[in-house]
């Protein structure tokens, strides 16, 4: 049963990475839900101008990953607008939170 999508779906073949969060994702998240993460991660990286070499940015992305998969509050980053200038969405952490 996929925690994110709420349906019985095929799971991952192995944990996506080491550690507690990787094991939690392996146990509770479907392959379909996992495949949604790269697009959202890219959105976060671009929106906040993250440098993946920055340990604070890496920690921020892990926190966002946990929230993405296990929080019932699916939110877009603070100040995010749809491409083409749509309405701003609420949620997410400000850049100062990890800088």
Short mmCIF file of N, CA and C in Angstrom, two decimals:
data_model
loop_
_atom_site.label_atom_id
_atom_site.label_comp_id
_atom_site.label_asym_id
_atom_site.label_seq_id
_atom_site.Cartn_x
_atom_site.Cartn_y
_atom_site.Cartn_z
N UNK A 1 0.86 -1.18 0.00
CA UNK A 1 0.00 0.00 0.00
C UNK A 1 0.90 1.24 0.00
N UNK A 2 0.78 2.05 -1.02
CA UNK A 2 1.59 3.26 -1.13
C UNK A 2 1.05 4.34 -0.21
N UNK A 3 1.89 4.82 0.66
CA UNK A 3 1.49 5.86 1.62
C UNK A 3 1.14 7.16 0.89
N UNK A 4 1.85 7.52 -0.15
CA UNK A 4 1.63 8.78 -0.85
C UNK A 4 0.36 8.74 -1.70
N UNK A 5 0.18 7.69 -2.46
CA UNK A 5 -0.93 7.62 -3.41
C UNK A 5 -2.16 6.90 -2.85
N UNK A 6 -2.00 6.20 -1.72
CA UNK A 6 -3.13 5.56 -1.08
C UNK A 6 -3.71 4.38 -1.84
N UNK A 7 -2.87 3.74 -2.66
CA UNK A 7 -3.33 2.59 -3.44
C UNK A 7 -2.30 1.48 -3.36
N UNK A 8 -2.75 0.27 -3.62
CA UNK A 8 -1.86 -0.87 -3.70
C UNK A 8 -1.17 -0.84 -5.07
N UNK A 9 0.13 -0.60 -5.07
CA UNK A 9 0.90 -0.45 -6.31
C UNK A 9 2.24 -1.17 -6.15
N UNK A 10 2.90 -1.50 -7.26
CA UNK A 10 4.23 -2.12 -7.17
C UNK A 10 5.21 -1.20 -6.44
N UNK A 11 6.04 -1.83 -5.62
CA UNK A 11 7.02 -1.08 -4.85
C UNK A 11 8.35 -0.96 -5.58
N UNK A 12 9.29 -0.37 -4.91
CA UNK A 12 10.65 -0.25 -5.43
C UNK A 12 11.36 -1.58 -5.32
N UNK A 13 12.35 -1.83 -6.16
CA UNK A 13 13.13 -3.06 -6.11
C UNK A 13 14.11 -3.06 -4.95
N UNK A 14 14.54 -1.87 -4.55
CA UNK A 14 15.48 -1.73 -3.42
C UNK A 14 15.34 -0.32 -2.87
N UNK A 15 15.90 -0.10 -1.70
CA UNK A 15 15.87 1.24 -1.10
C UNK A 15 16.58 2.22 -2.04
N UNK A 16 16.02 3.42 -2.23
CA UNK A 16 16.62 4.37 -3.16
C UNK A 16 17.96 4.93 -2.68
N UNK A 17 18.21 4.86 -1.39
CA UNK A 17 19.48 5.29 -0.80
C UNK A 17 19.55 4.74 0.62
N UNK A 18 20.72 4.80 1.22
CA UNK A 18 20.94 4.26 2.56
C UNK A 18 20.30 5.15 3.62
N UNK A 19 20.07 4.57 4.76
CA UNK A 19 19.56 5.33 5.90
C UNK A 19 18.09 5.05 6.17
N UNK A 20 17.63 5.64 7.27
CA UNK A 20 16.26 5.42 7.73
C UNK A 20 15.23 5.90 6.71
N UNK A 21 15.45 7.07 6.13
CA UNK A 21 14.49 7.59 5.16
C UNK A 21 14.44 6.71 3.92
N UNK A 22 15.58 6.25 3.44
CA UNK A 22 15.62 5.36 2.29
C UNK A 22 14.85 4.07 2.55
N UNK A 23 15.01 3.52 3.74
CA UNK A 23 14.28 2.30 4.11
C UNK A 23 12.79 2.57 4.26
N UNK A 24 12.45 3.70 4.82
CA UNK A 24 11.04 4.07 4.97
C UNK A 24 10.37 4.22 3.60
N UNK A 25 11.07 4.85 2.68
CA UNK A 25 10.54 5.01 1.32
C UNK A 25 10.38 3.63 0.67
N UNK A 26 11.38 2.77 0.82
CA UNK A 26 11.31 1.42 0.26
C UNK A 26 10.10 0.66 0.80
N UNK A 27 9.84 0.79 2.08
CA UNK A 27 8.75 0.03 2.72
C UNK A 27 7.37 0.60 2.45
N UNK A 28 7.25 1.92 2.25
CA UNK A 28 5.93 2.56 2.25
C UNK A 28 5.55 3.31 0.98
N UNK A 29 6.47 3.42 0.02
CA UNK A 29 6.22 4.24 -1.16
C UNK A 29 6.32 3.38 -2.43
N UNK A 30 5.38 3.57 -3.33
CA UNK A 30 5.36 2.81 -4.58
C UNK A 30 6.38 3.36 -5.58
N UNK A 31 6.66 2.55 -6.58
CA UNK A 31 7.54 2.99 -7.68
C UNK A 31 6.94 4.21 -8.37
N UNK A 32 5.62 4.19 -8.59
CA UNK A 32 4.94 5.30 -9.25
C UNK A 32 5.12 6.60 -8.47
N UNK A 33 4.94 6.54 -7.16
CA UNK A 33 5.12 7.74 -6.33
C UNK A 33 6.58 8.19 -6.33
N UNK A 34 7.52 7.23 -6.25
CA UNK A 34 8.94 7.57 -6.26
C UNK A 34 9.30 8.31 -7.55
N UNK A 35 8.70 7.92 -8.65
CA UNK A 35 9.00 8.54 -9.94
C UNK A 35 8.47 9.98 -10.03
N UNK A 36 7.63 10.37 -9.09
CA UNK A 36 7.13 11.75 -9.03
C UNK A 36 8.16 12.69 -8.38
N UNK A 37 9.05 12.14 -7.57
CA UNK A 37 9.99 12.95 -6.80
C UNK A 37 10.97 13.76 -7.67
N UNK A 38 11.62 13.20 -8.69
CA UNK A 38 12.61 14.01 -9.42
C UNK A 38 12.07 15.33 -9.97
N UNK A 39 10.85 15.35 -10.45
CA UNK A 39 10.29 16.60 -10.97
C UNK A 39 10.11 17.62 -9.86
N UNK A 40 9.61 17.16 -8.70
CA UNK A 40 9.42 18.07 -7.58
C UNK A 40 10.76 18.54 -7.03
N UNK A 41 11.73 17.62 -6.97
CA UNK A 41 13.06 17.99 -6.50
C UNK A 41 13.67 19.06 -7.41
N UNK A 42 13.53 18.89 -8.72
CA UNK A 42 14.04 19.88 -9.67
C UNK A 42 13.37 21.23 -9.46
N UNK A 43 12.06 21.21 -9.23
CA UNK A 43 11.33 22.45 -8.95
C UNK A 43 11.93 23.15 -7.72
N UNK A 44 12.20 22.38 -6.66
CA UNK A 44 12.79 22.95 -5.44
C UNK A 44 14.18 23.52 -5.71
N UNK A 45 15.00 22.76 -6.41
CA UNK A 45 16.37 23.20 -6.70
C UNK A 45 16.35 24.51 -7.48
N UNK A 46 15.52 24.58 -8.49
CA UNK A 46 15.45 25.79 -9.31
C UNK A 46 14.81 26.95 -8.57
N UNK A 47 13.74 26.69 -7.85
CA UNK A 47 13.03 27.76 -7.14
C UNK A 47 13.91 28.42 -6.09
N UNK A 48 14.63 27.60 -5.33
CA UNK A 48 15.46 28.13 -4.25
C UNK A 48 16.91 28.36 -4.67
N UNK A 49 17.28 28.02 -5.90
CA UNK A 49 18.66 28.20 -6.35
C UNK A 49 19.64 27.37 -5.55
N UNK A 50 19.27 26.12 -5.27
CA UNK A 50 20.10 25.27 -4.43
C UNK A 50 21.35 24.80 -5.16
N UNK A 51 22.42 24.68 -4.41
CA UNK A 51 23.64 24.07 -4.89
C UNK A 51 23.73 22.70 -4.24
N UNK A 52 23.75 21.64 -5.03
CA UNK A 52 23.74 20.29 -4.47
C UNK A 52 25.02 19.94 -3.74
N UNK A 53 26.06 20.74 -3.91
CA UNK A 53 27.29 20.53 -3.16
C UNK A 53 27.23 21.11 -1.75
N UNK A 54 26.21 21.88 -1.45
CA UNK A 54 26.03 22.51 -0.15
C UNK A 54 25.33 21.53 0.79
N UNK A 55 25.98 21.15 1.90
CA UNK A 55 25.36 20.22 2.84
C UNK A 55 24.01 20.72 3.38
N UNK A 56 23.87 22.03 3.55
CA UNK A 56 22.59 22.57 4.01
C UNK A 56 21.49 22.35 2.98
N UNK A 57 21.84 22.50 1.71
CA UNK A 57 20.86 22.26 0.65
C UNK A 57 20.49 20.78 0.59
N UNK A 58 21.47 19.91 0.79
CA UNK A 58 21.20 18.47 0.81
C UNK A 58 20.25 18.11 1.95
N UNK A 59 20.50 18.67 3.13
CA UNK A 59 19.62 18.44 4.28
C UNK A 59 18.22 18.96 4.00
N UNK A 60 18.14 20.13 3.39
CA UNK A 60 16.85 20.72 3.06
C UNK A 60 16.07 19.79 2.11
N UNK A 61 16.76 19.26 1.10
CA UNK A 61 16.09 18.37 0.15
C UNK A 61 15.62 17.08 0.82
N UNK A 62 16.40 16.55 1.75
CA UNK A 62 15.96 15.36 2.48
C UNK A 62 14.72 15.65 3.31
N UNK A 63 14.69 16.82 3.95
CA UNK A 63 13.51 17.22 4.71
C UNK A 63 12.30 17.35 3.80
N UNK A 64 12.51 17.97 2.64
CA UNK A 64 11.42 18.14 1.69
C UNK A 64 10.96 16.79 1.12
N UNK A 65 11.90 15.87 0.92
CA UNK A 65 11.55 14.54 0.44
C UNK A 65 10.65 13.83 1.46
N UNK A 66 11.03 13.90 2.71
CA UNK A 66 10.21 13.27 3.75
C UNK A 66 8.82 13.89 3.79
N UNK A 67 8.75 15.19 3.69
CA UNK A 67 7.45 15.87 3.69
C UNK A 67 6.66 15.49 2.43
N UNK A 68 7.30 15.43 1.29
CA UNK A 68 6.65 15.10 0.03
C UNK A 68 5.97 13.72 0.10
N UNK A 69 6.67 12.75 0.66
CA UNK A 69 6.13 11.40 0.69
C UNK A 69 5.23 11.11 1.90
N UNK A 70 5.48 11.74 3.03
CA UNK A 70 4.82 11.30 4.25
C UNK A 70 3.94 12.34 4.93
N UNK A 71 3.87 13.54 4.39
CA UNK A 71 3.02 14.57 4.96
C UNK A 71 1.70 14.60 4.20
N UNK A 72 0.64 14.85 4.91
CA UNK A 72 -0.67 14.97 4.26
C UNK A 72 -0.86 16.36 3.66
N UNK A 73 0.09 17.25 3.87
CA UNK A 73 0.01 18.61 3.37
C UNK A 73 0.88 18.75 2.13
N UNK A 74 0.36 18.43 0.97
CA UNK A 74 1.11 18.59 -0.26
C UNK A 74 1.17 20.06 -0.65
N UNK A 75 2.32 20.70 -0.42
CA UNK A 75 2.44 22.13 -0.66
C UNK A 75 3.56 22.42 -1.65
N UNK A 76 3.38 23.49 -2.38
CA UNK A 76 4.41 23.98 -3.27
C UNK A 76 5.28 24.97 -2.49
N UNK A 77 6.50 25.25 -2.98
CA UNK A 77 7.38 26.18 -2.27
C UNK A 77 6.76 27.57 -2.10
N UNK A 78 7.13 28.24 -1.03
CA UNK A 78 6.67 29.61 -0.76
C UNK A 78 7.00 30.50 -1.94
N UNK A 79 6.00 31.21 -2.43
CA UNK A 79 6.20 32.14 -3.53
C UNK A 79 6.24 31.49 -4.90
N UNK A 80 6.02 30.20 -4.99
CA UNK A 80 6.06 29.50 -6.28
C UNK A 80 4.86 29.90 -7.12
N UNK A 81 5.11 30.11 -8.39
CA UNK A 81 4.02 30.38 -9.33
C UNK A 81 4.11 29.38 -10.47
N UNK A 82 2.99 29.11 -11.07
CA UNK A 82 2.98 28.19 -12.19
C UNK A 82 3.71 28.83 -13.37
N UNK A 83 4.30 28.03 -14.24
CA UNK A 83 4.92 28.62 -15.43
C UNK A 83 3.88 29.44 -16.19
N UNK A 84 4.25 30.63 -16.57
CA UNK A 84 3.31 31.53 -17.23
C UNK A 84 2.68 32.52 -16.26
N UNK A 85 3.12 32.47 -14.98
CA UNK A 85 2.68 33.49 -14.03
C UNK A 85 1.36 33.24 -13.35
N UNK A 86 1.01 31.99 -13.11
CA UNK A 86 -0.23 31.67 -12.41
C UNK A 86 -0.21 32.14 -10.98
N UNK A 87 -1.23 31.81 -10.25
CA UNK A 87 -1.39 32.23 -8.86
C UNK A 87 -0.32 31.61 -7.97
N UNK A 88 0.15 32.38 -6.99
CA UNK A 88 1.13 31.88 -6.03
C UNK A 88 0.48 30.83 -5.13
N UNK A 89 1.30 29.85 -4.75
CA UNK A 89 0.85 28.80 -3.86
C UNK A 89 1.44 29.04 -2.48
N UNK A 90 0.76 28.59 -1.45
CA UNK A 90 1.27 28.71 -0.09
C UNK A 90 2.09 27.48 0.26
N UNK A 91 3.01 27.65 1.22
CA UNK A 91 3.72 26.51 1.78
C UNK A 91 5.20 26.56 1.48
N UNK A 92 5.89 25.55 1.98
CA UNK A 92 7.33 25.44 1.76
C UNK A 92 8.11 26.30 2.72
N UNK A 93 9.41 26.12 2.70
CA UNK A 93 10.30 26.84 3.59
C UNK A 93 10.99 27.97 2.83
N UNK A 94 11.26 29.03 3.52
CA UNK A 94 11.98 30.14 2.91
C UNK A 94 13.46 29.77 2.75
N UNK A 95 14.13 30.40 1.80
CA UNK A 95 15.53 30.11 1.53
C UNK A 95 16.40 30.25 2.76
N UNK A 96 16.09 31.19 3.63
CA UNK A 96 16.90 31.42 4.83
C UNK A 96 16.92 30.20 5.75
N UNK A 97 15.96 29.32 5.62
CA UNK A 97 15.86 28.16 6.49
C UNK A 97 17.00 27.16 6.27
N UNK A 98 17.68 27.20 5.14
CA UNK A 98 18.75 26.25 4.91
C UNK A 98 20.05 26.93 4.50
N UNK A 99 20.04 28.24 4.31
CA UNK A 99 21.24 28.95 3.87
C UNK A 99 22.21 29.16 5.01
#
